[in-house]
PDB file of C-alpha atoms and ligand atoms in Angstrom:
ATOM      1  CA  UNK A   2     175.026 -38.648 124.361  1.00 51.00           C
ATOM      2  CA  UNK A   3     176.372 -42.065 125.144  1.00 55.00           C
ATOM      3  CA  UNK A   4     178.145 -43.006 121.943  1.00 63.00           C
ATOM      4  CA  UNK A   5     179.742 -41.648 118.760  1.00 92.00           C
ATOM      5  CA  UNK A   6     178.472 -43.848 115.966  1.00 97.00           C
ATOM      6  CA  UNK A   7     179.466 -43.584 112.320  1.00 98.00           C
ATOM      7  CA  UNK A   8     176.836 -45.155 110.069  1.00 98.00           C
ATOM      8  CA  UNK A   9     177.649 -46.542 106.590  1.00 98.00           C
ATOM      9  CA  UNK A  10     175.023 -45.533 104.032  1.00 99.00           C
ATOM     10  CA  UNK A  11     174.307 -47.684 100.976  1.00 99.00           C
ATOM     11  CA  UNK A  12     172.494 -45.659  98.331  1.00 98.00           C
ATOM     12  CA  UNK A  13     170.284 -47.617  95.936  1.00 98.00           C
ATOM     13  CA  UNK A  14     169.091 -45.638  92.924  1.00 98.00           C
ATOM     14  CA  UNK A  15     166.186 -47.140  91.005  1.00 98.00           C
ATOM     15  CA  UNK A  16     165.582 -45.929  87.457  1.00 98.00           C
ATOM     16  CA  UNK A  17     162.794 -46.820  85.059  1.00 98.00           C
ATOM     17  CA  UNK A  18     163.220 -49.745  82.672  1.00 98.00           C
ATOM     18  CA  UNK A  19     164.398 -47.280  80.024  1.00 97.00           C
ATOM     19  CA  UNK A  20     166.694 -45.371  82.380  1.00 98.00           C
ATOM     20  CA  UNK A  21     164.503 -42.407  83.327  1.00 98.00           C
ATOM     21  CA  UNK A  22     164.808 -40.826  86.753  1.00 98.00           C
ATOM     22  CA  UNK A  23     167.703 -41.236  89.139  1.00 98.00           C
ATOM     23  CA  UNK A  24     169.649 -38.769  91.276  1.00 98.00           C
ATOM     24  CA  UNK A  25     173.035 -37.119  90.792  1.00 98.00           C
ATOM     25  CA  UNK A  26     176.207 -37.737  92.782  1.00 98.00           C
ATOM     26  CA  UNK A  27     175.924 -34.164  94.037  1.00 98.00           C
ATOM     27  CA  UNK A  28     172.416 -34.856  95.359  1.00 98.00           C
ATOM     28  CA  UNK A  29     173.626 -37.982  97.161  1.00 98.00           C
ATOM     29  CA  UNK A  30     176.517 -36.125  98.760  1.00 98.00           C
ATOM     30  CA  UNK A  31     174.232 -33.252  99.717  1.00 98.00           C
ATOM     31  CA  UNK A  32     171.713 -35.699 101.229  1.00 98.00           C
ATOM     32  CA  UNK A  33     174.495 -37.139 103.397  1.00 98.00           C
ATOM     33  CA  UNK A  34     175.415 -33.592 104.473  1.00 98.00           C
ATOM     34  CA  UNK A  35     171.764 -32.844 105.337  1.00 98.00           C
ATOM     35  CA  UNK A  36     171.700 -35.984 107.516  1.00 98.00           C
ATOM     36  CA  UNK A  37     174.962 -35.091 109.217  1.00 98.00           C
ATOM     37  CA  UNK A  38     173.699 -31.606 110.046  1.00 98.00           C
ATOM     38  CA  UNK A  39     170.350 -32.899 111.337  1.00 98.00           C
ATOM     39  CA  UNK A  40     171.886 -35.599 113.536  1.00 98.00           C
ATOM     40  CA  UNK A  41     174.950 -33.604 114.685  1.00 97.00           C
ATOM     41  CA  UNK A  42     173.775 -33.348 118.302  1.00 97.00           C
ATOM     42  CA  UNK A  43     172.676 -36.986 118.493  1.00 97.00           C
ATOM     43  CA  UNK A  44     176.061 -38.684 118.377  1.00 96.00           C
ATOM     44  CA  UNK A  45     175.325 -40.248 114.978  1.00 98.00           C
ATOM     45  CA  UNK A  46     177.102 -39.418 111.731  1.00 98.00           C
ATOM     46  CA  UNK A  47     176.758 -40.834 108.222  1.00 98.00           C
ATOM     47  CA  UNK A  48     179.175 -41.646 105.410  1.00 98.00           C
ATOM     48  CA  UNK A  49     178.619 -42.943 101.900  1.00 98.00           C
ATOM     49  CA  UNK A  50     179.662 -46.605 101.823  1.00 98.00           C
ATOM     50  CA  UNK A  51     178.331 -47.603  98.412  1.00 98.00           C
ATOM     51  CA  UNK A  52     176.082 -46.645  95.531  1.00 98.00           C
ATOM     52  CA  UNK A  53     174.299 -48.851  93.012  1.00 98.00           C
ATOM     53  CA  UNK A  54     171.888 -48.120  90.185  1.00 98.00           C
ATOM     54  CA  UNK A  55     169.218 -50.511  88.916  1.00 98.00           C
ATOM     55  CA  UNK A  56     166.879 -50.143  85.945  1.00 98.00           C
ATOM     56  CA  UNK A  57     163.569 -51.783  86.899  1.00 98.00           C
ATOM     57  CA  UNK A  58     160.153 -50.403  85.980  1.00 98.00           C
ATOM     58  CA  UNK A  59     158.341 -52.201  88.797  1.00 98.00           C
ATOM     59  CA  UNK A  60     160.745 -51.086  91.498  1.00 98.00           C
ATOM     60  CA  UNK A  61     160.807 -47.559  90.055  1.00 98.00           C
ATOM     61  CA  UNK A  62     157.171 -46.934  91.030  1.00 98.00           C
ATOM     62  CA  UNK A  63     157.069 -49.299  94.016  1.00 98.00           C
ATOM     63  CA  UNK A  64     155.069 -48.111  97.048  1.00 98.00           C
ATOM     64  CA  UNK A  65     155.437 -51.297  99.102  1.00 98.00           C
ATOM     65  CA  UNK A  66     154.340 -54.918  98.903  1.00 97.00           C
ATOM     66  CA  UNK A  67     155.980 -57.610  96.781  1.00 98.00           C
ATOM     67  CA  UNK A  68     158.019 -55.119  94.701  1.00 98.00           C
ATOM     68  CA  UNK A  69     159.539 -53.807  97.930  1.00 98.00           C
ATOM     69  CA  UNK A  70     160.430 -57.303  99.117  1.00 98.00           C
ATOM     70  CA  UNK A  71     162.042 -58.155  95.766  1.00 98.00           C
ATOM     71  CA  UNK A  72     163.970 -54.887  95.574  1.00 98.00           C
ATOM     72  CA  UNK A  73     165.318 -55.107  99.113  1.00 98.00           C
ATOM     73  CA  UNK A  74     166.180 -58.790  98.899  1.00 98.00           C
ATOM     74  CA  UNK A  75     168.217 -58.041  95.788  1.00 98.00           C
ATOM     75  CA  UNK A  76     169.945 -54.883  96.947  1.00 98.00           C
ATOM     76  CA  UNK A  77     170.306 -54.647 100.751  1.00 98.00           C
ATOM     77  CA  UNK A  78     173.866 -54.359 102.070  1.00 98.00           C
ATOM     78  CA  UNK A  79     175.418 -54.627 105.536  1.00 98.00           C
ATOM     79  CA  UNK A  80     174.064 -55.592 108.949  1.00 97.00           C
ATOM     80  CA  UNK A  81     171.775 -53.885 111.486  1.00 98.00           C
ATOM     81  CA  UNK A  82     174.094 -50.880 111.735  1.00 98.00           C
ATOM     82  CA  UNK A  83     174.034 -50.086 107.978  1.00 98.00           C
ATOM     83  CA  UNK A  84     171.564 -47.590 106.560  1.00 98.00           C
ATOM     84  CA  UNK A  85     170.119 -48.748 103.243  1.00 99.00           C
ATOM     85  CA  UNK A  86     168.709 -45.703 101.471  1.00 99.00           C
ATOM     86  CA  UNK A  87     166.549 -46.598  98.438  1.00 99.00           C
ATOM     87  CA  UNK A  88     165.356 -43.865  96.078  1.00 98.00           C
ATOM     88  CA  UNK A  89     162.646 -44.253  93.461  1.00 98.00           C
ATOM     89  CA  UNK A  90     159.701 -42.433  91.890  1.00 98.00           C
ATOM     90  CA  UNK A  91     156.976 -43.938  94.125  1.00 98.00           C
ATOM     91  CA  UNK A  92     154.152 -41.593  93.138  1.00 90.00           C
ATOM     92  CA  UNK A  93     150.760 -41.414  94.815  1.00 92.00           C
ATOM     93  CA  UNK A  94     151.859 -38.263  96.630  1.00 93.00           C
ATOM     94  CA  UNK A  95     154.137 -40.352  98.843  1.00 98.00           C
ATOM     95  CA  UNK A  96     157.455 -38.918 100.015  1.00 98.00           C
ATOM     96  CA  UNK A  97     158.907 -41.989 101.682  1.00 98.00           C
ATOM     97  CA  UNK A  98     158.602 -44.702 104.279  1.00 98.00           C
ATOM     98  CA  UNK A  99     160.878 -46.557 106.675  1.00 98.00           C
ATOM     99  CA  UNK A 100     161.239 -49.603 108.890  1.00 98.00           C
ATOM    100  CA  UNK A 101     161.687 -49.361 112.675  1.00 98.00           C
ATOM    101  CA  UNK A 102     164.759 -50.772 114.442  1.00 98.00           C
ATOM    102  CA  UNK A 103     162.789 -53.391 116.384  1.00 98.00           C
ATOM    103  CA  UNK A 104     161.728 -54.960 113.078  1.00 98.00           C
ATOM    104  CA  UNK A 105     165.300 -55.799 112.080  1.00 98.00           C
ATOM    105  CA  UNK A 106     165.493 -59.098 113.962  1.00 97.00           C
ATOM    106  CA  UNK A 107     162.430 -60.586 112.275  1.00 98.00           C
ATOM    107  CA  UNK A 108     162.919 -59.033 108.812  1.00 98.00           C
ATOM    108  CA  UNK A 109     166.559 -58.005 108.373  1.00 98.00           C
ATOM    109  CA  UNK A 110     166.395 -57.722 104.586  1.00 98.00           C
ATOM    110  CA  UNK A 111     163.500 -55.257 104.768  1.00 98.00           C
ATOM    111  CA  UNK A 112     165.411 -52.849 107.012  1.00 99.00           C
ATOM    112  CA  UNK A 113     165.974 -49.376 105.562  1.00 99.00           C
ATOM    113  CA  UNK A 114     164.344 -46.243 104.142  1.00 99.00           C
ATOM    114  CA  UNK A 115     162.724 -45.595 100.758  1.00 99.00           C
ATOM    115  CA  UNK A 116     162.681 -41.960  99.655  1.00 98.00           C
ATOM    116  CA  UNK A 117     161.226 -40.114  96.674  1.00 98.00           C
ATOM    117  CA  UNK A 118     164.047 -39.142  94.310  1.00 98.00           C
ATOM    118  CA  UNK A 119     162.735 -35.617  93.749  1.00 98.00           C
ATOM    119  CA  UNK A 120     162.806 -34.967  97.534  1.00 98.00           C
ATOM    120  CA  UNK A 121     166.589 -35.081  97.624  1.00 98.00           C
ATOM    121  CA  UNK A 122     168.340 -31.694  97.916  1.00 98.00           C
ATOM    122  CA  UNK A 123     167.833 -29.757  94.691  1.00 98.00           C
ATOM    123  CA  UNK A 124     164.996 -32.021  93.518  1.00 98.00           C
ATOM    124  CA  UNK A 125     161.670 -30.875  92.112  1.00 98.00           C
ATOM    125  CA  UNK A 126     159.344 -31.864  95.006  1.00 98.00           C
ATOM    126  CA  UNK A 127     159.136 -28.341  96.480  1.00 98.00           C
ATOM    127  CA  UNK A 128     158.410 -27.610  99.358  1.00 98.00           C
ATOM    128  CA  UNK A 129     159.872 -31.041 100.154  1.00 98.00           C
ATOM    129  CA  UNK A 130     163.144 -30.784  98.270  1.00 98.00           C
ATOM    130  CA  UNK A 131     165.737 -29.877 100.894  1.00 98.00           C
ATOM    131  CA  UNK A 132     166.468 -33.472 101.876  1.00 98.00           C
ATOM    132  CA  UNK A 133     164.402 -33.574 105.066  1.00 98.00           C
ATOM    133  CA  UNK A 134     162.278 -36.462 103.859  1.00 99.00           C
ATOM    134  CA  UNK A 135     165.532 -38.385 104.188  1.00 99.00           C
ATOM    135  CA  UNK A 136     166.045 -36.878 107.661  1.00 99.00           C
ATOM    136  CA  UNK A 137     162.469 -37.827 108.657  1.00 99.00           C
ATOM    137  CA  UNK A 138     162.627 -41.399 107.339  1.00 99.00           C
ATOM    138  CA  UNK A 139     165.977 -41.981 109.028  1.00 99.00           C
ATOM    139  CA  UNK A 140     164.307 -40.702 112.227  1.00 99.00           C
ATOM    140  CA  UNK A 141     161.843 -43.606 111.976  1.00 99.00           C
ATOM    141  CA  UNK A 142     164.744 -45.955 111.167  1.00 99.00           C
ATOM    142  CA  UNK A 143     166.307 -44.738 114.440  1.00 98.00           C
ATOM    143  CA  UNK A 144     163.102 -45.559 116.349  1.00 98.00           C
ATOM    144  CA  UNK A 145     161.289 -42.208 116.442  1.00 99.00           C
ATOM    145  CA  UNK A 146     157.539 -41.849 115.969  1.00 98.00           C
ATOM    146  CA  UNK A 147     155.753 -38.857 114.482  1.00 98.00           C
ATOM    147  CA  UNK A 148     155.359 -35.927 116.885  1.00 98.00           C
ATOM    148  CA  UNK A 149     151.585 -36.330 116.447  1.00 98.00           C
ATOM    149  CA  UNK A 150     151.656 -40.050 117.344  1.00 98.00           C
ATOM    150  CA  UNK A 151     148.845 -40.789 119.792  1.00 97.00           C
ATOM    151  CA  UNK A 152     147.382 -37.285 119.434  1.00 98.00           C
ATOM    152  CA  UNK A 153     146.995 -35.369 122.694  1.00 98.00           C
ATOM    153  CA  UNK A 154     147.026 -38.471 124.914  1.00 97.00           C
ATOM    154  CA  UNK A 155     149.969 -39.957 126.798  1.00 96.00           C
ATOM    155  CA  UNK A 156     152.392 -41.446 125.893  1.00 97.00           C
ATOM    156  CA  UNK A 157     152.153 -39.625 122.524  1.00 98.00           C
ATOM    157  CA  UNK A 158     155.430 -40.174 120.704  1.00 98.00           C
ATOM    158  CA  UNK A 159     157.040 -41.576 123.882  1.00 98.00           C
ATOM    159  CA  UNK A 160     159.359 -38.550 124.032  1.00 98.00           C
ATOM    160  CA  UNK A 161     158.666 -36.160 126.926  1.00 97.00           C
ATOM    161  CA  UNK A 162     160.145 -32.945 125.491  1.00 98.00           C
ATOM    162  CA  UNK A 163     158.124 -32.905 122.245  1.00 98.00           C
ATOM    163  CA  UNK A 164     154.791 -31.189 123.028  1.00 98.00           C
ATOM    164  CA  UNK A 165     151.656 -33.224 122.258  1.00 98.00           C
ATOM    165  CA  UNK A 166     150.114 -32.633 118.839  1.00 98.00           C
ATOM    166  CA  UNK A 167     146.631 -33.739 117.742  1.00 98.00           C
ATOM    167  CA  UNK A 168     147.330 -34.086 114.016  1.00 98.00           C
ATOM    168  CA  UNK A 169     150.067 -33.582 111.415  1.00 98.00           C
ATOM    169  CA  UNK A 170     151.008 -29.974 110.681  1.00 98.00           C
ATOM    170  CA  UNK A 171     151.386 -28.862 107.075  1.00 98.00           C
ATOM    171  CA  UNK A 172     153.082 -25.851 105.567  1.00 98.00           C
ATOM    172  CA  UNK A 173     154.821 -23.720 108.178  1.00 98.00           C
ATOM    173  CA  UNK A 174     152.162 -22.513 110.635  1.00 98.00           C
ATOM    174  CA  UNK A 175     152.874 -20.000 113.427  1.00 96.00           C
ATOM    175  CA  UNK A 176     151.519 -20.643 116.927  1.00 95.00           C
ATOM    176  CA  UNK A 177     149.739 -23.890 116.048  1.00 98.00           C
ATOM    177  CA  UNK A 178     148.429 -25.470 119.269  1.00 98.00           C
ATOM    178  CA  UNK A 179     146.149 -28.488 118.872  1.00 98.00           C
ATOM    179  CA  UNK A 180     146.288 -29.938 122.407  1.00 98.00           C
ATOM    180  CA  UNK A 181     145.385 -28.425 125.765  1.00 96.00           C
ATOM    181  CA  UNK A 182     148.564 -29.922 127.246  1.00 94.00           C
ATOM    182  CA  UNK A 183     151.637 -27.673 127.543  1.00 92.00           C
ATOM    183  CA  UNK A 184     153.441 -26.195 124.557  1.00 96.00           C
ATOM    184  CA  UNK A 185     152.759 -25.220 120.978  1.00 98.00           C
ATOM    185  CA  UNK A 186     152.885 -27.978 118.375  1.00 98.00           C
ATOM    186  CA  UNK A 187     156.462 -28.963 117.473  1.00 98.00           C
ATOM    187  CA  UNK A 188     156.091 -27.948 113.824  1.00 98.00           C
ATOM    188  CA  UNK A 189     159.843 -27.286 113.588  1.00 98.00           C
ATOM    189  CA  UNK A 190     160.570 -30.921 114.438  1.00 98.00           C
ATOM    190  CA  UNK A 191     161.854 -33.297 111.753  1.00 99.00           C
ATOM    191  CA  UNK A 192     159.197 -35.840 112.799  1.00 99.00           C
ATOM    192  CA  UNK A 193     156.223 -33.594 111.960  1.00 98.00           C
ATOM    193  CA  UNK A 194     154.789 -33.162 108.423  1.00 98.00           C
ATOM    194  CA  UNK A 195     155.696 -29.486 107.914  1.00 98.00           C
ATOM    195  CA  UNK A 196     157.624 -28.124 104.925  1.00 98.00           C
ATOM    196  CA  UNK A 197     161.318 -28.952 104.769  1.00 98.00           C
ATOM    197  CA  UNK A 198     162.229 -25.283 105.259  1.00 98.00           C
ATOM    198  CA  UNK A 199     160.291 -25.322 108.510  1.00 98.00           C
ATOM    199  CA  UNK A 200     161.690 -28.421 110.174  1.00 98.00           C
ATOM    200  CA  UNK A 201     165.072 -28.005 111.786  1.00 98.00           C
ATOM    201  CA  UNK A 202     165.377 -29.949 115.030  1.00 98.00           C
ATOM    202  CA  UNK A 203     165.402 -33.149 116.993  1.00 98.00           C
ATOM    203  CA  UNK A 204     164.966 -32.616 120.747  1.00 98.00           C
ATOM    204  CA  UNK A 205     167.301 -33.867 123.462  1.00 98.00           C
ATOM    205  CA  UNK A 206     164.646 -36.443 124.335  1.00 98.00           C
ATOM    206  CA  UNK A 207     164.552 -37.704 120.753  1.00 98.00           C
ATOM    207  CA  UNK A 208     168.355 -37.944 120.732  1.00 98.00           C
ATOM    208  CA  UNK A 209     168.209 -39.978 123.953  1.00 98.00           C
ATOM    209  CA  UNK A 210     165.555 -42.280 122.476  1.00 98.00           C
ATOM    210  CA  UNK A 211     167.606 -42.807 119.295  1.00 98.00           C
ATOM    211  CA  UNK A 212     170.651 -43.764 121.336  1.00 97.00           C
ATOM    212  CA  UNK A 213     168.708 -46.194 123.469  1.00 97.00           C
ATOM    213  CA  UNK A 214     167.092 -47.770 120.389  1.00 98.00           C
ATOM    214  CA  UNK A 215     170.518 -48.112 118.802  1.00 98.00           C
ATOM    215  CA  UNK A 216     171.823 -49.952 121.845  1.00 97.00           C
ATOM    216  CA  UNK A 217     168.766 -52.205 122.041  1.00 98.00           C
ATOM    217  CA  UNK A 218     168.337 -53.131 118.399  1.00 98.00           C
ATOM    218  CA  UNK A 219     171.335 -52.237 116.231  1.00 98.00           C
ATOM    219  CA  UNK A 220     174.753 -52.056 117.897  1.00 95.00           C
ATOM    220  CA  UNK A 221     176.630 -55.335 117.727  1.00 84.00           C
ATOM    221  CA  UNK A 222     174.041 -56.899 115.410  1.00 85.00           C
TER     222      UNK A 222
HETATM  223  N1  LIG B  28     154.923 -38.764 104.971  1.00 67.75           N
HETATM  224  C1  LIG B  28     156.230 -39.333 105.109  1.00 67.75           C
HETATM  225  C2  LIG B  28     156.326 -40.201 106.372  1.00 67.75           C
HETATM  226  O1  LIG B  28     155.477 -40.187 107.205  1.00 67.75           O
HETATM  227  C3  LIG B  28     157.332 -38.280 105.006  1.00 67.75           C
HETATM  228  C4  LIG B  28     157.073 -36.893 105.480  1.00 67.75           C
HETATM  229  C5  LIG B  28     158.284 -35.997 105.190  1.00 67.75           C
HETATM  230  N2  LIG B  28     158.081 -34.604 105.475  1.00 67.75           N
HETATM  231  C6  LIG B  28     158.860 -33.625 104.984  1.00 67.75           C
HETATM  232  N3  LIG B  28     158.666 -32.367 105.309  1.00 67.75           N
HETATM  233  N4  LIG B  28     159.860 -33.874 104.188  1.00 67.75           N
HETATM  234  O2  LIG B  28     157.262 -40.954 106.607  1.00 67.75           O
HETATM  235 ZN1   ZN B  29     156.896 -40.439 108.929  1.00 67.75          ZN
HETATM  236 CA1   CA B  30     155.830 -36.021 123.221  1.00 67.75          CA
END
């Protein structure tokens, strides 16, 4: 990889108006470790740069829209190279969402990831409680699409070494193959929808794409 980049992470913990919810310091540190393990081959590493806690009932269950704008305008830290990691209790079966790097220039305050609190390592959202929702959302923040983006048709996820995939995988299937193009579905990839225990890799092509996105949209900004 082209660069060794150390990314400051600002953790924003949203609790209910009465102080319910939240995550522990251990969970935050373990989430950072999960990220560092997942991105080890990419040239990116992560360190905790700051933590804040806010009690706000609207932000606590926010799934996007005006509550997201308000929350991020109030809390976002750093420039294009800072990862703002919001955690709340979004509900609706959602695990998280993220902004893409090319959106930073037009909406810098919105940049970051929002992740379900119970998906952090040791949380209650089994089988999504090993911290790989964080890994997955940060993958989007780095410029990666889902492995099933575009289905079986080129350019798919715009990464050549992730086999085409017609639809999201769930659970931890063996030998899943939804496209007639080469290769079984990449169900072990962090950018699929499999269980956390099942996803364990970014490909070399994804690492190359992340580095090129970083250079285009984040470094020096
Ligand atoms: N559905 C979410 C998204 O598309 C997150 C999926 C996370 N998957 C997981 N195994 N933790 O961004
Ligand atoms: Zn996703
Ligand atoms: Ca691909």
